Coordinates of C-alpha atoms in Angstrom, one line a residue:
X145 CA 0.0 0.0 0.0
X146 CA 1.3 3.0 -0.8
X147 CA 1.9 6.1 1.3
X148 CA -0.6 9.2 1.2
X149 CA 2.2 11.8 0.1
X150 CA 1.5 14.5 -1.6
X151 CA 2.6 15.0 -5.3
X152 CA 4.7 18.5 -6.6
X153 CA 2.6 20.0 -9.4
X154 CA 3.1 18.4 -12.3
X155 CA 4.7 22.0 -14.4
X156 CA 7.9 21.4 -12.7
X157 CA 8.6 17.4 -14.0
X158 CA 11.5 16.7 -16.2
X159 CA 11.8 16.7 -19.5
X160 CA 13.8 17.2 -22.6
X161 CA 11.3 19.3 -24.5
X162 CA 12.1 22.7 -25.4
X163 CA 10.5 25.0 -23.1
X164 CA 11.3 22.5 -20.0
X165 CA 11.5 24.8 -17.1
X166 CA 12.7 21.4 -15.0
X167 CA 16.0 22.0 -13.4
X168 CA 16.8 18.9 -15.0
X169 CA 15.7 20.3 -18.0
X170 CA 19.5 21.1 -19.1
X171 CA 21.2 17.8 -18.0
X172 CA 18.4 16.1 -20.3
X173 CA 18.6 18.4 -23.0
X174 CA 22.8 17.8 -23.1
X175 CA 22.1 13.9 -22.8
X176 CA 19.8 13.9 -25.8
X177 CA 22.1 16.2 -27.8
X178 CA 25.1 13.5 -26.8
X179 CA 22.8 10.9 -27.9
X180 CA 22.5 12.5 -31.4
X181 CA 26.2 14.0 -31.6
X182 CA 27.6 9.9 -30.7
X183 CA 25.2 8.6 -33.3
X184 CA 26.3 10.4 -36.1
X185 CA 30.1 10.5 -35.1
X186 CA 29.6 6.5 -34.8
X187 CA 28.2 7.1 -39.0
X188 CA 31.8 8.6 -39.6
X189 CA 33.7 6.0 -37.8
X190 CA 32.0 3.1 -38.9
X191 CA 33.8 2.5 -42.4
X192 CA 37.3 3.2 -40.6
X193 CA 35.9 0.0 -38.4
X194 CA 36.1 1.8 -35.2
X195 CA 33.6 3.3 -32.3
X196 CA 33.5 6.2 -30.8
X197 CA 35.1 3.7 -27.6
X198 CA 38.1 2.9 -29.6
X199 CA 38.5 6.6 -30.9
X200 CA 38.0 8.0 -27.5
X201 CA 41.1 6.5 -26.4
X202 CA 43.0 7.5 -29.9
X203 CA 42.3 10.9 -28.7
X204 CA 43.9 10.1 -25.4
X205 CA 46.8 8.4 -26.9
X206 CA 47.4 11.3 -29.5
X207 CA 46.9 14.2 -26.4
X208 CA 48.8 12.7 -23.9
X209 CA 51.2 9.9 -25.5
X210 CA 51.9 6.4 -23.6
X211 CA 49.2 5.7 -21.3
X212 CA 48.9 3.9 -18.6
X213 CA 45.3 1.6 -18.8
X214 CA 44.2 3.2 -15.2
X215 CA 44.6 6.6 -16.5
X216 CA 42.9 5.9 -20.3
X217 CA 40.0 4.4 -18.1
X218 CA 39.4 8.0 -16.3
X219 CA 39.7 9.8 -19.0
X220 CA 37.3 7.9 -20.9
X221 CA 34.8 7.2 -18.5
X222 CA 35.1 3.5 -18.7
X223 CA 35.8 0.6 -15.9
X224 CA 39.1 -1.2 -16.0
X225 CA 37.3 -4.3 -17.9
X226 CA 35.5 -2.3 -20.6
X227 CA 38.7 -0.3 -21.4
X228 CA 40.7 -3.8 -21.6
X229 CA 38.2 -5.2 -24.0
X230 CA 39.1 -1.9 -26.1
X231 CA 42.5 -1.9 -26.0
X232 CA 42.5 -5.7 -26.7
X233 CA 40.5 -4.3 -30.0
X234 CA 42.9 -1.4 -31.0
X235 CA 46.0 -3.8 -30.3
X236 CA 43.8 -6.6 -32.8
X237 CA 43.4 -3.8 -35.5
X238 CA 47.2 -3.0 -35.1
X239 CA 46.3 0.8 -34.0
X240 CA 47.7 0.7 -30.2
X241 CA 50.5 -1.1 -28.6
X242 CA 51.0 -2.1 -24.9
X243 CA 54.2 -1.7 -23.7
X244 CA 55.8 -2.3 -20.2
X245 CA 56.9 0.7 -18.1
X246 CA 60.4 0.7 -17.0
X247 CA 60.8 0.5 -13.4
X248 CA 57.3 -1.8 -13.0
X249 CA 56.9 -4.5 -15.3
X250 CA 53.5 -4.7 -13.4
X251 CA 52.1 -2.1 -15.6
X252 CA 51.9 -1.3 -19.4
X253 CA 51.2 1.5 -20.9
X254 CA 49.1 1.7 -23.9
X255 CA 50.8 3.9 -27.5
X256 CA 49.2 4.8 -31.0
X257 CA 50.7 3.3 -33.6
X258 CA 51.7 4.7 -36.9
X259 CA 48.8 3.0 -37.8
X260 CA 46.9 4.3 -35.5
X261 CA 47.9 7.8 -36.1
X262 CA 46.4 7.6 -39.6
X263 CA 43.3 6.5 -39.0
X264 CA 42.9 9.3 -36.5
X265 CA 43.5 12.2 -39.7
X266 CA 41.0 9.9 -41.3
X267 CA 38.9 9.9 -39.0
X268 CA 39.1 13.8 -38.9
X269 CA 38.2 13.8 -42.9
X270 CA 35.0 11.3 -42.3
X271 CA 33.4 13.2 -39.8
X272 CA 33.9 16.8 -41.4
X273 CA 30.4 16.3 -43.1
X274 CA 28.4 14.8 -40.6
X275 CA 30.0 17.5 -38.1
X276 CA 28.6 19.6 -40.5
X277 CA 24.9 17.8 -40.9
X278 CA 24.8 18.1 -37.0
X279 CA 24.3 21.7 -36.5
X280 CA 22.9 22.1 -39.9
X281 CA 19.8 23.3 -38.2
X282 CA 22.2 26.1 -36.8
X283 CA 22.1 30.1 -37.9
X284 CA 25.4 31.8 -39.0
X285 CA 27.9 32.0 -36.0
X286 CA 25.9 29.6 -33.6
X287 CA 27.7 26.6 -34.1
X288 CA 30.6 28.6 -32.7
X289 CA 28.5 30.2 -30.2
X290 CA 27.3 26.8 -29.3
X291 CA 30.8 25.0 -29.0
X292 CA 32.2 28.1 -26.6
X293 CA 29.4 27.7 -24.8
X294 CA 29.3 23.6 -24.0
X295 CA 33.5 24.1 -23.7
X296 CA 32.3 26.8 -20.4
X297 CA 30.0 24.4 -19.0
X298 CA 32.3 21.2 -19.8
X299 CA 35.5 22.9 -18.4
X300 CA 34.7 25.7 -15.8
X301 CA 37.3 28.1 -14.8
X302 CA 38.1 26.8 -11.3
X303 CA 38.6 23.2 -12.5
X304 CA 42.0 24.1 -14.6
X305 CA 43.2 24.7 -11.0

């Protein structure tokens, strides 16, 4: 049986819609436009035989250099299996190498290959006209507007600290 609580007004329930005045209403609105963004960066990636997965730690590899597993698993957002199973993948497609750290054979750190490197610009070239296609719907200057924007919200000030 369930409790006698009383229920908010309905106005203020989440949603994605436009005109959501949810506080949630962002946070929904940024997951949907992820939803969309991934599905057509997937469309670029797919002839190269990647996912977004693999090229999200090509990005890592080609910002930062050798990696250590640990660390490409924070960056990405993944758990220590799921960015095995990736790396197991890139090292398959010959696109990433894992090599042993000196001073702790323990640990390997994961490097773009030549290889590897290439399908990244190629990457870059498939997804220049679905980048495009994704913010067709935008006005002169707001897909700029748009990416300053999303960079303030994904990187505030006081996090570069």
């Amino acid at each position: 049986m369930a409790a006698d609580v009383s229920r908010p007004s309905t106005s203020s329930r989440a949603t994605d819609r436009p005109e959501d005045a949810s506080p949630f209403a962002l946070g929904l609105l940024l997951r949907r436009a992820h939803w969309r963004a991934a599905a057509v960066m997937e469309e670029a990636l797919r002839p190269l035989g990647v996912e977004l997965r693999h090229f999200a730690v090509l990005i890592e590899l080609v910002n930062h250099g050798p990696t250590v597993q640990r660390d490409l698993a924070a960056a990405t957002g993944s758990d220590k299996a799921g960015i095995m199973r990736v790396v197991d993948d890139l090292e398959r497609k010959g696109l990433a190498v894992r090599k042993t750290v000196p001073g702790d054979r323990r640990v390997r750190a994961v490097e773009i290959t030549p290889q590897g490197l290439e399908l990244f610009d190629a990457a870059h070239v498939a997804a220049g006209p679905q980048a495009e296609r994704l913010v067709a719907e935008l006005g002169p200057g707001e897909s700029e507007q748009l990416t300053a924007l999303l960079t303030r919200v994904a990187h505030p000030a006081d996090d570069e600290a």
